[in-house]
Every structure is written in structure tokens, then in C-alpha cells.
Tab-separated table of C-alpha atoms in Angstrom:
chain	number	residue	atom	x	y	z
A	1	UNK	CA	-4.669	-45.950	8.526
A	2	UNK	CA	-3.068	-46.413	4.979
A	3	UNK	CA	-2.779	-49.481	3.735
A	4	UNK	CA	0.582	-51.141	2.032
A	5	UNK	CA	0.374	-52.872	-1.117
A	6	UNK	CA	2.991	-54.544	-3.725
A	7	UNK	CA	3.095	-55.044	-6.985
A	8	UNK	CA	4.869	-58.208	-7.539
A	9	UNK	CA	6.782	-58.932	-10.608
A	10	UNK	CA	6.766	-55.547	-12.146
A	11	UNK	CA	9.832	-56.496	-14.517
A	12	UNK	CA	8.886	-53.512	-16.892
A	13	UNK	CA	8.015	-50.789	-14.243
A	14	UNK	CA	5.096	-50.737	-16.120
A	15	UNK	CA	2.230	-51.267	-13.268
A	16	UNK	CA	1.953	-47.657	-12.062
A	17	UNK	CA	1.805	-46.674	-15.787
A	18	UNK	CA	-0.927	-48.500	-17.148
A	19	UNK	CA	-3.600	-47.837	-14.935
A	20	UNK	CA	-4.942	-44.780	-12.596
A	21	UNK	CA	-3.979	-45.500	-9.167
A	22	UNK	CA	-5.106	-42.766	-7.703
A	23	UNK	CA	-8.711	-44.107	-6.552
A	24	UNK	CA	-5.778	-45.334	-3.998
A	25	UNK	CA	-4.632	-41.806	-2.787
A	26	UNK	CA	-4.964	-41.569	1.175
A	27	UNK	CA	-5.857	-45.316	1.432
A	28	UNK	CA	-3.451	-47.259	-0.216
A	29	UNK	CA	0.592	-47.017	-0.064
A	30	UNK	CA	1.777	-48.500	-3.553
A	31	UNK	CA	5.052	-50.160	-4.247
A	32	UNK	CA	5.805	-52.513	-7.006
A	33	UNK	CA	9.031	-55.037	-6.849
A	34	UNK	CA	10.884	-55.153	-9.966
A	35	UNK	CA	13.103	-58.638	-9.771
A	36	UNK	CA	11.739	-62.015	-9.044
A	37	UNK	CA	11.863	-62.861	-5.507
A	38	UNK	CA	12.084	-66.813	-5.531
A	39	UNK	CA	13.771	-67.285	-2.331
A	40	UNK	CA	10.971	-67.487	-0.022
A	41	UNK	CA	12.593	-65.499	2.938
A	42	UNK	CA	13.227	-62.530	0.820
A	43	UNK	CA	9.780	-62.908	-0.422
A	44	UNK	CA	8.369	-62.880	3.005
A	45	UNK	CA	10.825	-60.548	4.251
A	46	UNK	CA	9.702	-57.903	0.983
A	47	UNK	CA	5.708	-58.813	1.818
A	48	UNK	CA	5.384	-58.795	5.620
A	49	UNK	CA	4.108	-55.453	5.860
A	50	UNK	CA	2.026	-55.588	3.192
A	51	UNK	CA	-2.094	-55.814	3.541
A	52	UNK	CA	-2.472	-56.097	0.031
A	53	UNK	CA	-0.673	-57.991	-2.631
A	54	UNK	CA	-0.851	-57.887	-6.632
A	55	UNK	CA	0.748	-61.142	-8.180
A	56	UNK	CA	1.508	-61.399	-11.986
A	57	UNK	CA	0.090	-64.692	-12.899
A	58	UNK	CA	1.706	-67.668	-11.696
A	59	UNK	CA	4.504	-67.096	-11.042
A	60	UNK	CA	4.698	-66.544	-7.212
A	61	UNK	CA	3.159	-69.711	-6.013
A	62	UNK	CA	0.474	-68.531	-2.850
A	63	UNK	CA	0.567	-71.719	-0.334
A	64	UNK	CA	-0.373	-72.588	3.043
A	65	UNK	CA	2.892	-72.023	4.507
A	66	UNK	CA	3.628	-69.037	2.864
A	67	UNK	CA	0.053	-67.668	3.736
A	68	UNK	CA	0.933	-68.598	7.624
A	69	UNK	CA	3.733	-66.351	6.866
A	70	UNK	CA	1.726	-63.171	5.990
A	71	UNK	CA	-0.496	-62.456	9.241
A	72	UNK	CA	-0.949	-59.053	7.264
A	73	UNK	CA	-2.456	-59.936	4.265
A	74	UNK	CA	-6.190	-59.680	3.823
A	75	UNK	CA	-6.473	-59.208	0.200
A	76	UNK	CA	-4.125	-61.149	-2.606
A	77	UNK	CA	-5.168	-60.111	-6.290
A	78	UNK	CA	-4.170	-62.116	-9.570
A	79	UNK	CA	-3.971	-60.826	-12.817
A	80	UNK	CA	-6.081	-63.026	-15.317
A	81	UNK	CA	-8.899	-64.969	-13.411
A	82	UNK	CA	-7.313	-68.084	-12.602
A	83	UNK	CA	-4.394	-68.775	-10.967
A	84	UNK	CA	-3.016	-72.582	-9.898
A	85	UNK	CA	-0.496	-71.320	-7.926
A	86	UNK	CA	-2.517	-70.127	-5.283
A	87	UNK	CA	-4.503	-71.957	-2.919
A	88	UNK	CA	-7.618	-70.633	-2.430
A	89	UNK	CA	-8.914	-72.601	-0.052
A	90	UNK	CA	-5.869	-72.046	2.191
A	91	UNK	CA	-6.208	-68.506	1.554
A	92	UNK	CA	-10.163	-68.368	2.669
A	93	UNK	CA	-8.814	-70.280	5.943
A	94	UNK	CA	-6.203	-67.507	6.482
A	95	UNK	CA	-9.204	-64.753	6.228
A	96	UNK	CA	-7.242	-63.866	2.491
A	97	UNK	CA	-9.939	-62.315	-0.127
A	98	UNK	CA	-8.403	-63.398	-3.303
A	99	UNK	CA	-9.508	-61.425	-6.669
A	100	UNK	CA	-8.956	-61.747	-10.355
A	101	UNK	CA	-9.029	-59.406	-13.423
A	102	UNK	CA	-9.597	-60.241	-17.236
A	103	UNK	CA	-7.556	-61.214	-19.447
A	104	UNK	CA	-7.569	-61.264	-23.087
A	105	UNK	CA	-6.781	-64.626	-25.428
A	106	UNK	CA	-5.557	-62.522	-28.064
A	107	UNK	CA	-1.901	-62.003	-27.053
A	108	UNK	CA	-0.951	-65.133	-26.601
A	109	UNK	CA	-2.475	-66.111	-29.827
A	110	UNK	CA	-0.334	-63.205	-31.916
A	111	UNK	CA	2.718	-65.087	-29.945
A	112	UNK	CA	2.437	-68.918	-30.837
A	113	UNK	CA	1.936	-67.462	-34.280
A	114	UNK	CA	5.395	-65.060	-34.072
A	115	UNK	CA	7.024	-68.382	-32.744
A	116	UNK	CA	5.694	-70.565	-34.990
A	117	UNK	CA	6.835	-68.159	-38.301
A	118	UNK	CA	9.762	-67.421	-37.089
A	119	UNK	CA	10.560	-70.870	-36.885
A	120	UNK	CA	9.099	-71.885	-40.461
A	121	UNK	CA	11.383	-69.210	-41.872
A	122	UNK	CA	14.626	-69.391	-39.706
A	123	UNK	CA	14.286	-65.745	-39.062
A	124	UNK	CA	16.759	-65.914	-36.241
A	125	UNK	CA	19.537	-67.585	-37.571
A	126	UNK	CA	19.014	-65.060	-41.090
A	127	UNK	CA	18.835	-62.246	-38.954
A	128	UNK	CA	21.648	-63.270	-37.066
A	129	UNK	CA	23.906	-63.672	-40.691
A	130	UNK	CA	22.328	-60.211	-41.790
A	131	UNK	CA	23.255	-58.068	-38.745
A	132	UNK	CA	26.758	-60.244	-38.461
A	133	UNK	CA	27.842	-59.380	-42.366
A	134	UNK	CA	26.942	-63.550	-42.570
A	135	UNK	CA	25.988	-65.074	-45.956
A	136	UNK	CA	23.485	-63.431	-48.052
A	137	UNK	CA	20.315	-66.054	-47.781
A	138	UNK	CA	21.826	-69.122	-45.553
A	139	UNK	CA	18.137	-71.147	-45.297
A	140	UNK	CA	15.691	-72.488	-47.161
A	141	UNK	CA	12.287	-72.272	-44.807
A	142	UNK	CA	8.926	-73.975	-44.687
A	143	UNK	CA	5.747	-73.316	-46.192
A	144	UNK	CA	2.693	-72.486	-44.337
A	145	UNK	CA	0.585	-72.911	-46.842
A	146	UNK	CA	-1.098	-76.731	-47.423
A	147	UNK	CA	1.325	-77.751	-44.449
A	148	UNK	CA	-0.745	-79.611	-41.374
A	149	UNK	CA	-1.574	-77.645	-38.182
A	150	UNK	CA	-1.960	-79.915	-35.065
A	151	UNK	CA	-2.975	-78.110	-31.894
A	152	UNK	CA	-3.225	-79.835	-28.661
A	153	UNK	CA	-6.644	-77.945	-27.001
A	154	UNK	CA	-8.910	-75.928	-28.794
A	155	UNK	CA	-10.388	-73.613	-26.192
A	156	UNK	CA	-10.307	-69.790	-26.122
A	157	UNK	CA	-6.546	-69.403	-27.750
A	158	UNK	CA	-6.542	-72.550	-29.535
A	159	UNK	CA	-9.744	-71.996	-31.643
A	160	UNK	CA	-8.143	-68.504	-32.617
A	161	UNK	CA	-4.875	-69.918	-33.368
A	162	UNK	CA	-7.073	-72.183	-35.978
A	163	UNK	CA	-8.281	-69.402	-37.558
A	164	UNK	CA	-5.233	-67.565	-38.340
A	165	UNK	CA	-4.084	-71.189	-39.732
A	166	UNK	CA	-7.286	-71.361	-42.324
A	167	UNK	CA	-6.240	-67.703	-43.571
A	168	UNK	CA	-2.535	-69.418	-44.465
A	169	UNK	CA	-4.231	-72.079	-46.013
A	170	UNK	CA	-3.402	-74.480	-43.747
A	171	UNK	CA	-5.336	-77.746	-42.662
A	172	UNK	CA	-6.293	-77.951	-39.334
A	173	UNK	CA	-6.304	-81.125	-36.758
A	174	UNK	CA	-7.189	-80.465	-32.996
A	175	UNK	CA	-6.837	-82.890	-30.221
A	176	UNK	CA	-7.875	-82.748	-26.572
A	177	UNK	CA	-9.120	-84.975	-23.754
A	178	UNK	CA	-12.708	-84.269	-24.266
A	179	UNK	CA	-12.799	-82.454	-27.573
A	180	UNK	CA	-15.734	-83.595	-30.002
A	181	UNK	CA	-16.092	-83.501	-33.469
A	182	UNK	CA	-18.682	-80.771	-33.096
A	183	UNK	CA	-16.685	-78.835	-31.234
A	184	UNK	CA	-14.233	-78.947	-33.700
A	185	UNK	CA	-15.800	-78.626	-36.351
A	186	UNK	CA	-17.128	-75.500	-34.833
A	187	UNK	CA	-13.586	-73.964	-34.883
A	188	UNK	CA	-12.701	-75.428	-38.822
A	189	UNK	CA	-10.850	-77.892	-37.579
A	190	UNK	CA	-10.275	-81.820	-38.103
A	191	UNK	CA	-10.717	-84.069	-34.682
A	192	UNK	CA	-7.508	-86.364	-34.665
A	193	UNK	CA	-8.007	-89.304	-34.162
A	194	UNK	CA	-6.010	-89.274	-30.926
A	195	UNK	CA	-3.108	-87.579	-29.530
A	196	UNK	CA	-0.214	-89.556	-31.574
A	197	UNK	CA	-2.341	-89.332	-34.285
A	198	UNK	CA	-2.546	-85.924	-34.336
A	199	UNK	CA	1.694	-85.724	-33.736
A	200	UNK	CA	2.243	-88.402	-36.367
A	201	UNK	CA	0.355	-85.882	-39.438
A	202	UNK	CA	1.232	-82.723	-38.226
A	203	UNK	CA	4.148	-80.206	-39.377
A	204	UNK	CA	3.557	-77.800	-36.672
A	205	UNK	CA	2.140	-78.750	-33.149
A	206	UNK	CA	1.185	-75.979	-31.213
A	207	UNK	CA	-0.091	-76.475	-27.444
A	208	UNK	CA	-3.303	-74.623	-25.997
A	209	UNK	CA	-4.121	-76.585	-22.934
A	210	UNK	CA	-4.526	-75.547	-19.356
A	211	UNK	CA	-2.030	-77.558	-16.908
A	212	UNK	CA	-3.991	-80.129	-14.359
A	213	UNK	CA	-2.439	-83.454	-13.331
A	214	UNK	CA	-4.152	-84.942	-15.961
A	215	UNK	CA	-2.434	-83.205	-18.751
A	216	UNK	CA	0.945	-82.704	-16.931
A	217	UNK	CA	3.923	-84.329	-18.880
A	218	UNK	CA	1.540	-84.908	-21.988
A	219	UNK	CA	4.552	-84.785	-24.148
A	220	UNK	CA	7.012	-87.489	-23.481
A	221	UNK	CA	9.783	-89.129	-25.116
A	222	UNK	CA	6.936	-91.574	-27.219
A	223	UNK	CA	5.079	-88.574	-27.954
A	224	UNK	CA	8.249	-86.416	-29.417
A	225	UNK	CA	9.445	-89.376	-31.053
A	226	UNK	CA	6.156	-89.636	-32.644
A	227	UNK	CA	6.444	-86.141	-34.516
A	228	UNK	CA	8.005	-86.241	-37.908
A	229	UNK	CA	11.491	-84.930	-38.132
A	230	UNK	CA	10.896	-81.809	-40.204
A	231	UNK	CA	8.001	-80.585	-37.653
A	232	UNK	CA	8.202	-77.853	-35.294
A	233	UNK	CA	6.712	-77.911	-31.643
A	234	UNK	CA	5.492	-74.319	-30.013
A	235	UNK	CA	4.563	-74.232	-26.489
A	236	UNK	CA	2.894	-70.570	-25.229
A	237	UNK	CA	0.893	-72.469	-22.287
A	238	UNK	CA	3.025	-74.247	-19.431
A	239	UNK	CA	6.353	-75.983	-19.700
A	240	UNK	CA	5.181	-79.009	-17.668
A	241	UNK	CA	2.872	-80.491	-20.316
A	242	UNK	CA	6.245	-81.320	-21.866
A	243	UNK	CA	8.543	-82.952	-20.441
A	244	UNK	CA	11.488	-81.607	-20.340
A	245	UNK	CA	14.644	-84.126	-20.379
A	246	UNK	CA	12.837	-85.631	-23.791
A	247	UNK	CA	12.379	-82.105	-25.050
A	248	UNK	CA	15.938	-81.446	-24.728
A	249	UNK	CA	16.809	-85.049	-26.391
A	250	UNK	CA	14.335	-84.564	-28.887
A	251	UNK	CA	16.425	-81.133	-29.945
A	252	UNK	CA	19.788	-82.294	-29.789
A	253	UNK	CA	19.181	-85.471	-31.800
A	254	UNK	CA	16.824	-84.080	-34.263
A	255	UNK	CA	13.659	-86.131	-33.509
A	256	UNK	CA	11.965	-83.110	-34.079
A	257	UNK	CA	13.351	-79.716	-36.400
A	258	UNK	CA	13.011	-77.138	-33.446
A	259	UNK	CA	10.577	-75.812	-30.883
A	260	UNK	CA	9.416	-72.436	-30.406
A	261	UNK	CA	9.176	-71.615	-26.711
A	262	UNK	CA	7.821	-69.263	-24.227
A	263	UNK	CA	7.361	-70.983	-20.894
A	264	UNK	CA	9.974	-72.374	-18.567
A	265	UNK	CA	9.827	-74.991	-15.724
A	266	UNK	CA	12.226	-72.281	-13.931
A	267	UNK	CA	11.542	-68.519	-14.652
A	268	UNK	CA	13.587	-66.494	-15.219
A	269	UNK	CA	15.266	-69.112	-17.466
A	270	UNK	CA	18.774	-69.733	-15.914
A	271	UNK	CA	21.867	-67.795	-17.628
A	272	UNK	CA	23.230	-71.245	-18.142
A	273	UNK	CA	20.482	-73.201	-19.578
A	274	UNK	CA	20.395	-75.159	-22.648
A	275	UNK	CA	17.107	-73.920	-24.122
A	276	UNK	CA	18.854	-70.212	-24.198
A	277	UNK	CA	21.610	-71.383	-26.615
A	278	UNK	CA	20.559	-74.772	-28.636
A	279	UNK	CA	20.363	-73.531	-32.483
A	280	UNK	CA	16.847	-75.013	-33.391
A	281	UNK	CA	14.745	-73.745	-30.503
A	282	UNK	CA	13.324	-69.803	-30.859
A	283	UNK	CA	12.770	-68.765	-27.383
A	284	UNK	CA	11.272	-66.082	-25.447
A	285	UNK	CA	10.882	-65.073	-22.058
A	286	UNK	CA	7.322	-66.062	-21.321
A	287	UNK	CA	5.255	-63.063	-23.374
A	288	UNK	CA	2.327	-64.809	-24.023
A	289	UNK	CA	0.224	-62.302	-21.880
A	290	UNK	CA	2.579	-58.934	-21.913
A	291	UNK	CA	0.644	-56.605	-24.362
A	292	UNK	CA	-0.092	-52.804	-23.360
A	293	UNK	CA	-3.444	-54.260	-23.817
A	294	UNK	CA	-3.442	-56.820	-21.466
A	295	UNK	CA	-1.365	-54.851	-19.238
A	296	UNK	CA	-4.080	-52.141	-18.909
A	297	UNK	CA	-6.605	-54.746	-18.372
A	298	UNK	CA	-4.594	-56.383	-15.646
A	299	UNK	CA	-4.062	-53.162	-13.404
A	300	UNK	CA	-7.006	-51.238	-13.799
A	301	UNK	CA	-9.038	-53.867	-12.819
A	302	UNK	CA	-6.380	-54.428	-10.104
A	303	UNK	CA	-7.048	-50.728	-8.837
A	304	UNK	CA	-11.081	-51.758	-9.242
A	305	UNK	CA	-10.436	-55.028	-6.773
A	306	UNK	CA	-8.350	-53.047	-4.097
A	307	UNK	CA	-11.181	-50.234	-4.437
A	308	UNK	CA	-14.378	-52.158	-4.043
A	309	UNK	CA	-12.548	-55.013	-1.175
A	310	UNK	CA	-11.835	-51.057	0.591
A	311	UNK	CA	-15.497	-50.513	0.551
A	312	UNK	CA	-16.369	-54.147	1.598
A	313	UNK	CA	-17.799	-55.414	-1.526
A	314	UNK	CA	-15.042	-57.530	-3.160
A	315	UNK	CA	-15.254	-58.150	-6.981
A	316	UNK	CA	-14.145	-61.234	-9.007
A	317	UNK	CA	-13.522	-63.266	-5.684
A	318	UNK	CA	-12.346	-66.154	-6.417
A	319	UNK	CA	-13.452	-68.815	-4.210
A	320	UNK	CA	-12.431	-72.499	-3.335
């Protein structure tokens, strides 16, 4: 009998083309499902055929109840090998094998640093002025060079972003919950002395830090109003370490200079939103990850998780 799978979240069309699917041929029907489905009737309605499922990060959020809606499903891969959204414990109750791929750091690294320069030299709004016949050199823009770095986590991406820093000549402070000064160190960079410390010396604050309910609204109004007013904030991890209603104050009444942006406490970011049209943020629709790199990565081993949960040895499980 062949099996049905979809490809969630295939905005590109790009699944099918960055990988060989045909280990599938005979076994495996493949379909891949261009839009966002957040209403969770058309989601089930779109998946209830379907034995297998690929979802593209986190964005489709894997629960108990929609699990109890998917008798069919017996295998639900993620791209990247972690994924909050889905509930692996549910998932083992439902008899749901649920598989991961790699994932490299490096995109999302070459991102918050696209963000963060464009910012620094108000390419947008002089790229705007050159394509519109605008004023010949409207800006002045901000040195990289002996300005202050301040990165909230220091793990995989944020020890890389740190690196690229040093090469601009930059000085370097890092700040997390359990971050040492050897750890640090390790990476060339300065512990702060604490979080508002860290915000307080910093022209640039960059965040690197996974999401937990620890770390969840790390950025409030006290925290924004802490920055000084010609610093930048980039956020390439989740939207919900900052919070959101201070973000936009912090913006509008020039706490802060701008924010570079790529994640969204709704995606796709509403037509209507005020992060698509406020002059001092540089935005972009969450492409931390989406590399041809990356996007080989993610599917081939995709392909390699259907293939080897076919032959009853599942790969890269990941368990509760």
C-alpha cells in the first residue's frame, strides 16, 4: 500500500527540489502544501489522510488534540532537531515516531549580521531614496568599528556572531542565565555583568537564546528602556523573548534607534501590522534558517527519516 505524505510549509516549492525523493518511488505518495494552514480544521482537513508528515520548524504547533485528530499519522518529521511545538510525549502516546534532521548555525548567523548592517547604515531608507529619484545621501550611519556588541546567549549562533564582531573590531559583551566567564572568554567575549548591564553598554544587542519559560518575555519595558537611545536591537531567535507591546513603544517613542527583525509572534506577519511599516525597524520574514544549504540538509535527511522508519529502524527519534 503507498503511503501519503505532506510537506508542510513549502512557501518556496522548494522541497521536491532540494533533495532526491525518489528512495520514495512505489512507497511513498508526496505532496507538499504551499500556504500556511493556521486554521486548525483546514489543517486537519489537508492532513487526515496523511501517514506521514514533514513540518518546517515551528511553525505548525503538534499537540495532543491535534494528534487525536490524525488517527493516520505514524511518523511526524521536523526539520532541525528540536522542535517546541510538538509534544513528544503526546505524540509517543498516539503511537507517532517523531524524527529530526540537522541543521546548520551558519544561516542564521549571516542574517543577524545582514540585519544588524543594514540597520547601522540605513540601507533601506537610502535604497528606498536611490530607487525613488530621493536625495542623493539622506543618512549619516553608525560605525561598527570600536562600537559595543551585546549578545544575549552565546551558544552555537551566538559564539559565531562574536566572531564576525572581533573581525569589525568590535568589543564584545555576552550575557546568559548560566554563561561563565570561561565560557566566554572561550568565544572572545566580555561576561556582563548582568542582563541590564549588558543593555545599558551596548550599541547593538543581538539575541541568541533558545525560548523556555524561563527566558520568555526577557525583554520588557525596564529592559528596552534600559538600552541607550542610539542602539539597535536584532532578534533572529523567537519573538516571545521580547515582549511585544514594549517593543512597539520602545520604536515609536525612540527609547531605542530601531530593531532589526526576523521572527513574529504571528507568522505570516499580518498585512496590517505595525512592525511591516514603522520607519526604524528592518524586517524580514523569518529567514534565519532558509539557505539552499540548509534547505538540502533539511529534506534529504527528511527522505533518510521516511526511508529508514519504512524499514523499521527510525533515525534521529526524538523522544520525550
Amino acid at each position: 500500500m503507498t503511503l501519503r505524505c505532506a510537506v508542510l510549509d513549502d512557501y518556496q516549492d522548494a522541497a521536491l527540489r532540494m533533495a532526491d525523493w525518489s528512495p520514495l518511488d512505489g512507497k511513498v505518495e508526496v505532496r507538499t502544501v504551499r500556504e500556511h494552514l493556521a486554521d486548525r480544521d483546514e489543517l486537519v482537513a489537508a492532513l487526515a489522510d496523511c501517514e506521514i508528515v514533514v513540518a518546517m520548524r515551528e511553525r505548525t504547533p503538534f499537540d495532543a488534540e491535534l494528534l487525536s485528530r490524525l488517527p493516520a499519522l505514524r511518523l511526524l518529521v521536523t526539520t532541525g532537531r528540536r522542535n517546541a511545538s510538538i509534544d513528544v510525549t503526546a505524540a509517543a502516546a498516539a503511537g507517532v515516531t517523531v524524527c529530526g534532521t540537522a541543521s546548520s548555525p551558519t544561516p542564521p548567523v549571516e542574517l543577524t549580521w545582514a540585519l544588524l548592517l543594514g540597520l547601522a547604515r540605513r540601507l533601506t531608507a537610502e535604497n528606498r531614496a536611490l530607487r525613488e529619484g530621493g536625495p542623493w545621501q539622506s543618512t549619516v550611519g553608525q560605525d561598527l568599528h570600536g562600537r559595543t556588541l551585546g549578545l544575549l546567549g552565546l551558544g552555537r549562533i551566538g559564539s559565531r556572531v562574536a566572531r564576525v564582531a572581533r573581525a569589525f573590531g568590535m568589543e564584545v559583551l555576552a550575557w546568559s542565565p548560566h554563561l561563565t566567564a570561561e565560557r566566554a572568554a572561550g568565544a572572545d567575549a566580555e561576561l556582563a555583568a548582568g542582563k541590564d548591564d549588558l543593555l545599558r553598554r551596548s550599541d547593538f544587542v543581538s539575541i541568541h537564546l533558545v525560548l523556555s519559560d524561563r527566558t520568555r518575555g526577557l525583554l520588557g519595558e525596564p529592559e528596552l528602556r534600559a538600552m541607550r537611545p542610539h542602539a539597535y536591537l536584532v532578534n533572529t531567535s523567537r519573538a516571545a523573548l521580547v515582549d511585544r507591546s514594549a517593543l512597539l513603544r520602545a520604536l515609536r517613542e525612540g527609547w531605542i534607534a530601531g530593531a532589526g527583525l526576523d521572527v513574529f509572534d504571528i507568522e505570516p506577519l499580518p498585512a496590517d501590522d505595525p512592525l511591516r511599516t514603522l520607519p526604524n525597524v528592518l524586517a524580514t520574514p523569518h529567514l534565519g534558517y532558509v539557505t539552499e544549504g540548509n534547505y538540502r540538509t533539511f529534506f534529504t535527511e527528511a527522505v533518510e527519516d521516511i526511508t529508514a522508519f519504512l524499514a523499521g529502524s527510525p533515525v534521529r527519534r526524538l523522544t520525550p
